[in-house]
Amino acid sequence: VQDGDICTVGSSTPLSVVAYLLAKNTHAPHLVIIPFAGLMDVDPYPMTLTNAEPLALRNCVDYWGMDELYEWLYQKGRISEEIFTTAQIDGSGNLNTSVIGDPRGRSVRLPGQAGIADVTNLHQNLVVYSCRHTKERLVDRVDYISGSRVLAKPEDREAVNLRPGSQRVMTNLGVFELNEDTHKLELISIHPGVTIEEIERNTGFPIIKAKEITTTEPPTAEELRLIREMVDPFGIRRLESVDSADRLGLLREIFTAEAEWLLGRQPPL
């Protein structure tokens, strides 16, 4: 995420909002953030579950409808990047947010693809993340293709007036990038303390190593402070990594803290 970029984000992806707000609070003060389907250029605000949309509405420059977003930004390739999560992703970078299992038999219905089929190609850069790097999520073949970056090569994108860009996959173990020639994900970075063997054990497709694999740079102490005190003081980002059995308790904790804050009884922390 660079200063001056135009970014869009879904309303149910906390880590995406954390990333954008952190960037806007640090190296990218002119980052244009578009959350909640049309709130344009939102200034930094603390993430909340109960008051997120009113705060974003109060801090935005303007608000558009979805038809305006698609006509003037999406379809013209003006969105610099979008960050979102997915239930499954395979070695070719195909994404599944629709259904797991056999559609003709027993299956698990997921939230659906919304605009993913479009944005995987229209947006310049695509970042997909998964908080749990497992063989159930990084699979040999997705059960359903909700989106795929078919237009990966620069010449293919430029032929339809789209800017060249990249697709990356970030997990709790490492970072992959889609090779535009082979159309396969390549491991480009490993997080500190993680081994290639650990990544191979937890991946459902064969690991292709990039020519140069780096160690992911960890966040600085100041970045962690900003995340914990200014960007996400209620810890909403934790909802993406807790076990399902602990989710209800965490939601109650967040709602209670937000209620105290809204009533003016205590600060977020």
Short mmCIF file of N, CA, C and O in Angstrom, two decimals, residues 80-166:
data_model
loop_
_atom_site.label_atom_id
_atom_site.label_comp_id
_atom_site.label_asym_id
_atom_site.label_seq_id
_atom_site.Cartn_x
_atom_site.Cartn_y
_atom_site.Cartn_z
N SER A 80 -6.21 0.60 -6.71
CA SER A 80 -4.82 0.15 -6.62
C SER A 80 -4.71 -1.25 -6.03
O SER A 80 -3.91 -2.06 -6.50
N GLU A 81 -5.47 -1.54 -4.97
CA GLU A 81 -5.43 -2.87 -4.38
C GLU A 81 -6.67 -3.13 -3.54
O GLU A 81 -7.35 -2.21 -3.10
N GLU A 82 -6.91 -4.41 -3.36
CA GLU A 82 -7.92 -4.84 -2.40
C GLU A 82 -7.36 -6.02 -1.63
O GLU A 82 -6.67 -6.87 -2.19
N ILE A 83 -7.64 -6.03 -0.33
CA ILE A 83 -7.18 -7.09 0.56
C ILE A 83 -8.41 -7.80 1.11
O ILE A 83 -9.30 -7.17 1.67
N PHE A 84 -8.47 -9.13 0.94
CA PHE A 84 -9.60 -9.86 1.50
C PHE A 84 -9.19 -11.29 1.81
O PHE A 84 -8.12 -11.76 1.39
N THR A 85 -10.02 -11.99 2.54
CA THR A 85 -9.74 -13.36 2.92
C THR A 85 -10.60 -14.31 2.10
O THR A 85 -11.54 -13.90 1.42
N THR A 86 -10.28 -15.59 2.18
CA THR A 86 -11.00 -16.60 1.41
C THR A 86 -11.01 -17.91 2.18
O THR A 86 -10.16 -18.14 3.05
N ALA A 87 -11.96 -18.78 1.87
CA ALA A 87 -12.04 -20.07 2.55
C ALA A 87 -11.05 -21.06 1.98
O ALA A 87 -10.44 -21.84 2.72
N GLN A 88 -10.87 -21.05 0.65
CA GLN A 88 -9.93 -21.95 -0.02
C GLN A 88 -9.16 -21.17 -1.08
O GLN A 88 -9.68 -20.23 -1.69
N ILE A 89 -7.91 -21.58 -1.30
CA ILE A 89 -7.12 -21.08 -2.42
C ILE A 89 -6.22 -22.21 -2.88
O ILE A 89 -5.71 -22.98 -2.06
N ASP A 90 -6.07 -22.36 -4.18
CA ASP A 90 -5.24 -23.45 -4.68
C ASP A 90 -3.94 -22.91 -5.28
O ASP A 90 -3.69 -21.70 -5.30
N GLY A 91 -3.12 -23.84 -5.79
CA GLY A 91 -1.80 -23.48 -6.29
C GLY A 91 -1.81 -22.60 -7.51
O GLY A 91 -0.78 -22.02 -7.87
N SER A 92 -2.95 -22.47 -8.17
CA SER A 92 -3.08 -21.58 -9.33
C SER A 92 -3.66 -20.22 -8.94
O SER A 92 -3.95 -19.40 -9.82
N GLY A 93 -3.88 -20.00 -7.65
CA GLY A 93 -4.41 -18.72 -7.19
C GLY A 93 -5.91 -18.59 -7.29
O GLY A 93 -6.44 -17.50 -7.11
N ASN A 94 -6.62 -19.69 -7.59
CA ASN A 94 -8.08 -19.65 -7.64
C ASN A 94 -8.64 -19.52 -6.22
O ASN A 94 -8.13 -20.15 -5.28
N LEU A 95 -9.72 -18.76 -6.07
CA LEU A 95 -10.29 -18.46 -4.76
C LEU A 95 -11.68 -19.04 -4.63
O LEU A 95 -12.45 -19.07 -5.59
N ASN A 96 -12.02 -19.48 -3.42
CA ASN A 96 -13.35 -20.01 -3.15
C ASN A 96 -13.92 -19.36 -1.90
O ASN A 96 -13.40 -19.54 -0.80
N THR A 97 -14.99 -18.59 -2.07
CA THR A 97 -15.73 -18.02 -0.94
C THR A 97 -17.20 -18.40 -1.03
O THR A 97 -18.05 -17.75 -0.42
N SER A 98 -17.52 -19.44 -1.80
CA SER A 98 -18.91 -19.76 -2.12
C SER A 98 -19.42 -21.02 -1.45
O SER A 98 -20.46 -21.00 -0.79
N VAL A 99 -18.73 -22.15 -1.63
CA VAL A 99 -19.24 -23.41 -1.09
C VAL A 99 -18.08 -24.39 -0.95
O VAL A 99 -17.16 -24.41 -1.76
N ILE A 100 -18.13 -25.21 0.10
CA ILE A 100 -17.16 -26.29 0.30
C ILE A 100 -17.91 -27.60 0.25
O ILE A 100 -18.92 -27.77 0.94
N GLY A 101 -17.43 -28.53 -0.57
CA GLY A 101 -18.10 -29.81 -0.72
C GLY A 101 -18.69 -29.94 -2.11
O GLY A 101 -18.47 -29.11 -2.99
N ASP A 102 -19.44 -30.99 -2.30
CA ASP A 102 -20.07 -31.27 -3.58
C ASP A 102 -21.42 -30.56 -3.65
O ASP A 102 -22.32 -30.85 -2.85
N PRO A 103 -21.59 -29.61 -4.58
CA PRO A 103 -22.88 -28.89 -4.67
C PRO A 103 -24.07 -29.82 -4.87
O PRO A 103 -25.21 -29.46 -4.57
N ARG A 104 -23.82 -31.03 -5.40
CA ARG A 104 -24.92 -31.97 -5.64
C ARG A 104 -25.22 -32.84 -4.43
O ARG A 104 -26.19 -33.58 -4.39
N GLY A 105 -24.34 -32.76 -3.42
CA GLY A 105 -24.53 -33.55 -2.22
C GLY A 105 -24.41 -32.70 -0.98
O GLY A 105 -24.89 -31.57 -0.93
N ARG A 106 -23.73 -33.25 0.02
CA ARG A 106 -23.58 -32.52 1.28
C ARG A 106 -22.51 -31.44 1.12
O ARG A 106 -21.41 -31.73 0.65
N SER A 107 -22.82 -30.22 1.53
CA SER A 107 -21.87 -29.14 1.37
C SER A 107 -22.08 -28.07 2.43
O SER A 107 -23.10 -28.05 3.11
N VAL A 108 -21.10 -27.20 2.55
CA VAL A 108 -21.18 -26.07 3.48
C VAL A 108 -21.27 -24.80 2.65
O VAL A 108 -20.38 -24.50 1.85
N ARG A 109 -22.33 -24.06 2.84
CA ARG A 109 -22.53 -22.81 2.11
C ARG A 109 -21.74 -21.70 2.79
O ARG A 109 -21.84 -21.51 4.00
N LEU A 110 -20.99 -20.94 2.01
CA LEU A 110 -20.18 -19.83 2.51
C LEU A 110 -20.85 -18.50 2.17
O LEU A 110 -21.88 -18.47 1.48
N PRO A 111 -20.29 -17.37 2.63
CA PRO A 111 -20.97 -16.07 2.41
C PRO A 111 -21.22 -15.73 0.95
O PRO A 111 -22.14 -14.98 0.64
N GLY A 112 -20.42 -16.26 0.03
CA GLY A 112 -20.62 -15.95 -1.39
C GLY A 112 -19.51 -15.06 -1.93
O GLY A 112 -18.66 -14.58 -1.20
N GLN A 113 -19.53 -14.85 -3.25
CA GLN A 113 -18.41 -14.19 -3.88
C GLN A 113 -18.57 -12.69 -4.01
O GLN A 113 -17.60 -11.98 -4.23
N ALA A 114 -19.80 -12.17 -3.88
CA ALA A 114 -20.02 -10.73 -4.04
C ALA A 114 -19.34 -10.26 -5.32
O ALA A 114 -19.66 -10.74 -6.40
N GLY A 115 -18.39 -9.34 -5.23
CA GLY A 115 -17.74 -8.83 -6.43
C GLY A 115 -16.40 -9.46 -6.73
O GLY A 115 -15.64 -8.95 -7.57
N ILE A 116 -16.07 -10.59 -6.06
CA ILE A 116 -14.73 -11.17 -6.20
C ILE A 116 -14.41 -11.57 -7.63
O ILE A 116 -13.28 -11.41 -8.10
N ALA A 117 -15.40 -12.10 -8.35
CA ALA A 117 -15.14 -12.50 -9.74
C ALA A 117 -14.66 -11.32 -10.58
O ALA A 117 -13.86 -11.49 -11.51
N ASP A 118 -15.14 -10.12 -10.27
CA ASP A 118 -14.72 -8.92 -10.99
C ASP A 118 -13.39 -8.38 -10.48
O ASP A 118 -12.46 -8.14 -11.25
N VAL A 119 -13.29 -8.18 -9.17
CA VAL A 119 -12.16 -7.44 -8.62
C VAL A 119 -10.84 -8.20 -8.73
O VAL A 119 -9.77 -7.58 -8.74
N THR A 120 -10.88 -9.53 -8.81
CA THR A 120 -9.63 -10.28 -8.95
C THR A 120 -8.87 -9.88 -10.21
O THR A 120 -7.65 -10.04 -10.27
N ASN A 121 -9.58 -9.37 -11.19
CA ASN A 121 -8.92 -8.94 -12.42
C ASN A 121 -8.89 -7.42 -12.59
O ASN A 121 -7.93 -6.86 -13.10
N LEU A 122 -9.94 -6.73 -12.15
CA LEU A 122 -10.02 -5.29 -12.38
C LEU A 122 -9.01 -4.51 -11.54
O LEU A 122 -8.43 -3.53 -12.01
N HIS A 123 -8.81 -4.92 -10.29
CA HIS A 123 -7.93 -4.18 -9.40
C HIS A 123 -6.46 -4.44 -9.75
O HIS A 123 -6.09 -5.55 -10.12
N GLN A 124 -5.63 -3.40 -9.59
CA GLN A 124 -4.22 -3.53 -9.97
C GLN A 124 -3.52 -4.62 -9.15
O GLN A 124 -2.85 -5.48 -9.71
N ASN A 125 -3.64 -4.56 -7.85
CA ASN A 125 -2.99 -5.53 -6.98
C ASN A 125 -4.03 -6.23 -6.11
O ASN A 125 -4.98 -5.60 -5.64
N LEU A 126 -3.83 -7.51 -5.91
CA LEU A 126 -4.76 -8.33 -5.14
C LEU A 126 -3.98 -9.01 -4.02
O LEU A 126 -2.96 -9.66 -4.27
N VAL A 127 -4.44 -8.84 -2.78
CA VAL A 127 -3.81 -9.49 -1.63
C VAL A 127 -4.87 -10.35 -0.95
O VAL A 127 -5.90 -9.84 -0.51
N VAL A 128 -4.61 -11.63 -0.88
CA VAL A 128 -5.51 -12.58 -0.22
C VAL A 128 -4.82 -13.08 1.03
O VAL A 128 -3.63 -13.40 0.99
N TYR A 129 -5.53 -13.14 2.15
CA TYR A 129 -4.88 -13.60 3.37
C TYR A 129 -5.67 -14.73 4.01
O TYR A 129 -6.88 -14.87 3.80
N SER A 130 -4.96 -15.53 4.78
CA SER A 130 -5.57 -16.61 5.56
C SER A 130 -4.86 -16.67 6.90
O SER A 130 -3.63 -16.76 6.95
N CYS A 131 -5.63 -16.59 7.98
CA CYS A 131 -5.04 -16.61 9.32
C CYS A 131 -4.63 -18.01 9.75
O CYS A 131 -3.93 -18.15 10.76
N ARG A 132 -5.07 -19.01 9.01
CA ARG A 132 -4.73 -20.39 9.34
C ARG A 132 -4.24 -21.10 8.09
O ARG A 132 -5.03 -21.44 7.22
N HIS A 133 -2.95 -21.31 8.04
CA HIS A 133 -2.33 -21.97 6.89
C HIS A 133 -2.45 -23.48 7.12
O HIS A 133 -1.66 -24.09 7.83
N THR A 134 -3.47 -24.10 6.50
CA THR A 134 -3.71 -25.53 6.64
C THR A 134 -4.01 -26.13 5.27
O THR A 134 -4.32 -25.42 4.31
N LYS A 135 -3.96 -27.46 5.20
CA LYS A 135 -4.28 -28.15 3.96
C LYS A 135 -5.76 -28.01 3.60
O LYS A 135 -6.13 -28.22 2.44
N GLU A 136 -6.60 -27.68 4.58
CA GLU A 136 -8.02 -27.47 4.30
C GLU A 136 -8.26 -26.12 3.63
O GLU A 136 -9.28 -25.93 2.98
N ARG A 137 -7.33 -25.19 3.78
CA ARG A 137 -7.49 -23.86 3.19
C ARG A 137 -6.63 -23.69 1.94
O ARG A 137 -7.08 -23.12 0.96
N LEU A 138 -5.40 -24.12 2.00
CA LEU A 138 -4.52 -24.09 0.82
C LEU A 138 -4.57 -25.47 0.19
O LEU A 138 -3.83 -26.38 0.59
N VAL A 139 -5.47 -25.63 -0.76
CA VAL A 139 -5.84 -26.94 -1.27
C VAL A 139 -5.27 -27.18 -2.67
O VAL A 139 -4.86 -26.25 -3.37
N ASP A 140 -5.29 -28.46 -3.06
CA ASP A 140 -4.82 -28.81 -4.40
C ASP A 140 -5.73 -28.23 -5.47
O ASP A 140 -5.28 -27.77 -6.52
N ARG A 141 -7.03 -28.23 -5.19
CA ARG A 141 -8.00 -27.68 -6.13
C ARG A 141 -9.21 -27.18 -5.35
O ARG A 141 -9.79 -27.91 -4.55
N VAL A 142 -9.60 -25.93 -5.56
CA VAL A 142 -10.75 -25.38 -4.84
C VAL A 142 -12.02 -26.10 -5.27
O VAL A 142 -12.14 -26.56 -6.40
N ASP A 143 -12.98 -26.18 -4.35
CA ASP A 143 -14.25 -26.85 -4.65
C ASP A 143 -15.11 -26.03 -5.60
O ASP A 143 -15.97 -26.58 -6.31
N TYR A 144 -14.91 -24.72 -5.58
CA TYR A 144 -15.70 -23.82 -6.42
C TYR A 144 -14.85 -22.59 -6.69
O TYR A 144 -14.25 -22.05 -5.77
N ILE A 145 -14.79 -22.14 -7.92
CA ILE A 145 -13.99 -20.96 -8.25
C ILE A 145 -14.87 -19.72 -8.16
O ILE A 145 -15.73 -19.47 -9.01
N SER A 146 -14.67 -18.94 -7.09
CA SER A 146 -15.39 -17.68 -6.92
C SER A 146 -14.70 -16.54 -7.65
O SER A 146 -15.34 -15.56 -8.04
N GLY A 147 -13.39 -16.66 -7.81
CA GLY A 147 -12.62 -15.64 -8.51
C GLY A 147 -11.27 -16.18 -8.91
O GLY A 147 -10.72 -17.06 -8.24
N SER A 148 -10.73 -15.68 -10.02
CA SER A 148 -9.42 -16.13 -10.49
C SER A 148 -8.78 -14.99 -11.28
O SER A 148 -9.44 -14.34 -12.10
N ARG A 149 -7.51 -14.74 -11.02
CA ARG A 149 -6.81 -13.67 -11.73
C ARG A 149 -6.35 -14.19 -13.09
O ARG A 149 -5.18 -14.50 -13.31
N VAL A 150 -7.30 -14.24 -13.99
CA VAL A 150 -7.02 -14.74 -15.35
C VAL A 150 -6.06 -13.80 -16.08
O VAL A 150 -5.16 -14.23 -16.80
N LEU A 151 -6.26 -12.49 -15.88
CA LEU A 151 -5.41 -11.49 -16.51
C LEU A 151 -4.23 -11.19 -15.60
O LEU A 151 -4.28 -10.27 -14.78
N ALA A 152 -3.16 -11.98 -15.74
CA ALA A 152 -2.00 -11.84 -14.86
C ALA A 152 -0.82 -11.17 -15.55
O ALA A 152 -0.10 -10.38 -14.93
N LYS A 153 -0.62 -11.47 -16.83
CA LYS A 153 0.53 -10.90 -17.55
C LYS A 153 0.30 -9.42 -17.84
O LYS A 153 -0.82 -9.00 -18.14
N PRO A 154 1.36 -8.60 -17.77
CA PRO A 154 1.22 -7.16 -18.04
C PRO A 154 0.59 -6.87 -19.40
O PRO A 154 -0.27 -5.99 -19.52
N GLU A 155 1.01 -7.60 -20.43
CA GLU A 155 0.49 -7.33 -21.76
C GLU A 155 -1.00 -7.67 -21.87
O GLU A 155 -1.76 -7.00 -22.59
N ASP A 156 -1.44 -8.71 -21.15
CA ASP A 156 -2.86 -9.07 -21.17
C ASP A 156 -3.70 -8.01 -20.47
O ASP A 156 -4.82 -7.70 -20.89
N ARG A 157 -3.16 -7.46 -19.38
CA ARG A 157 -3.88 -6.44 -18.64
C ARG A 157 -3.92 -5.12 -19.43
O ARG A 157 -4.96 -4.47 -19.51
N GLU A 158 -2.80 -4.75 -19.99
CA GLU A 158 -2.74 -3.49 -20.74
C GLU A 158 -3.63 -3.54 -21.99
O GLU A 158 -4.14 -2.51 -22.43
N ALA A 159 -3.83 -4.75 -22.55
CA ALA A 159 -4.66 -4.88 -23.75
C ALA A 159 -6.12 -4.51 -23.48
O ALA A 159 -6.85 -4.15 -24.41
N VAL A 160 -6.53 -4.60 -22.21
CA VAL A 160 -7.91 -4.23 -21.85
C VAL A 160 -7.92 -3.01 -20.92
O VAL A 160 -8.83 -2.82 -20.12
N ASN A 161 -6.85 -2.21 -21.01
CA ASN A 161 -6.75 -0.94 -20.27
C ASN A 161 -6.74 -1.11 -18.76
O ASN A 161 -7.29 -0.29 -18.02
N LEU A 162 -6.08 -2.18 -18.29
CA LEU A 162 -5.89 -2.38 -16.86
C LEU A 162 -4.40 -2.28 -16.53
O LEU A 162 -3.55 -2.67 -17.33
N ARG A 163 -4.10 -1.75 -15.36
CA ARG A 163 -2.71 -1.58 -14.96
C ARG A 163 -2.08 -2.92 -14.57
O ARG A 163 -2.71 -3.73 -13.90
N PRO A 164 -0.82 -3.16 -14.96
CA PRO A 164 -0.11 -4.35 -14.49
C PRO A 164 0.00 -4.34 -12.97
O PRO A 164 0.15 -3.28 -12.36
N GLY A 165 -0.11 -5.51 -12.39
CA GLY A 165 -0.03 -5.61 -10.94
C GLY A 165 0.28 -7.03 -10.52
O GLY A 165 0.76 -7.84 -11.33
N SER A 166 0.01 -7.35 -9.27
CA SER A 166 0.38 -8.66 -8.74
C SER A 166 -0.74 -9.25 -7.89
O SER A 166 -1.67 -8.55 -7.48
#
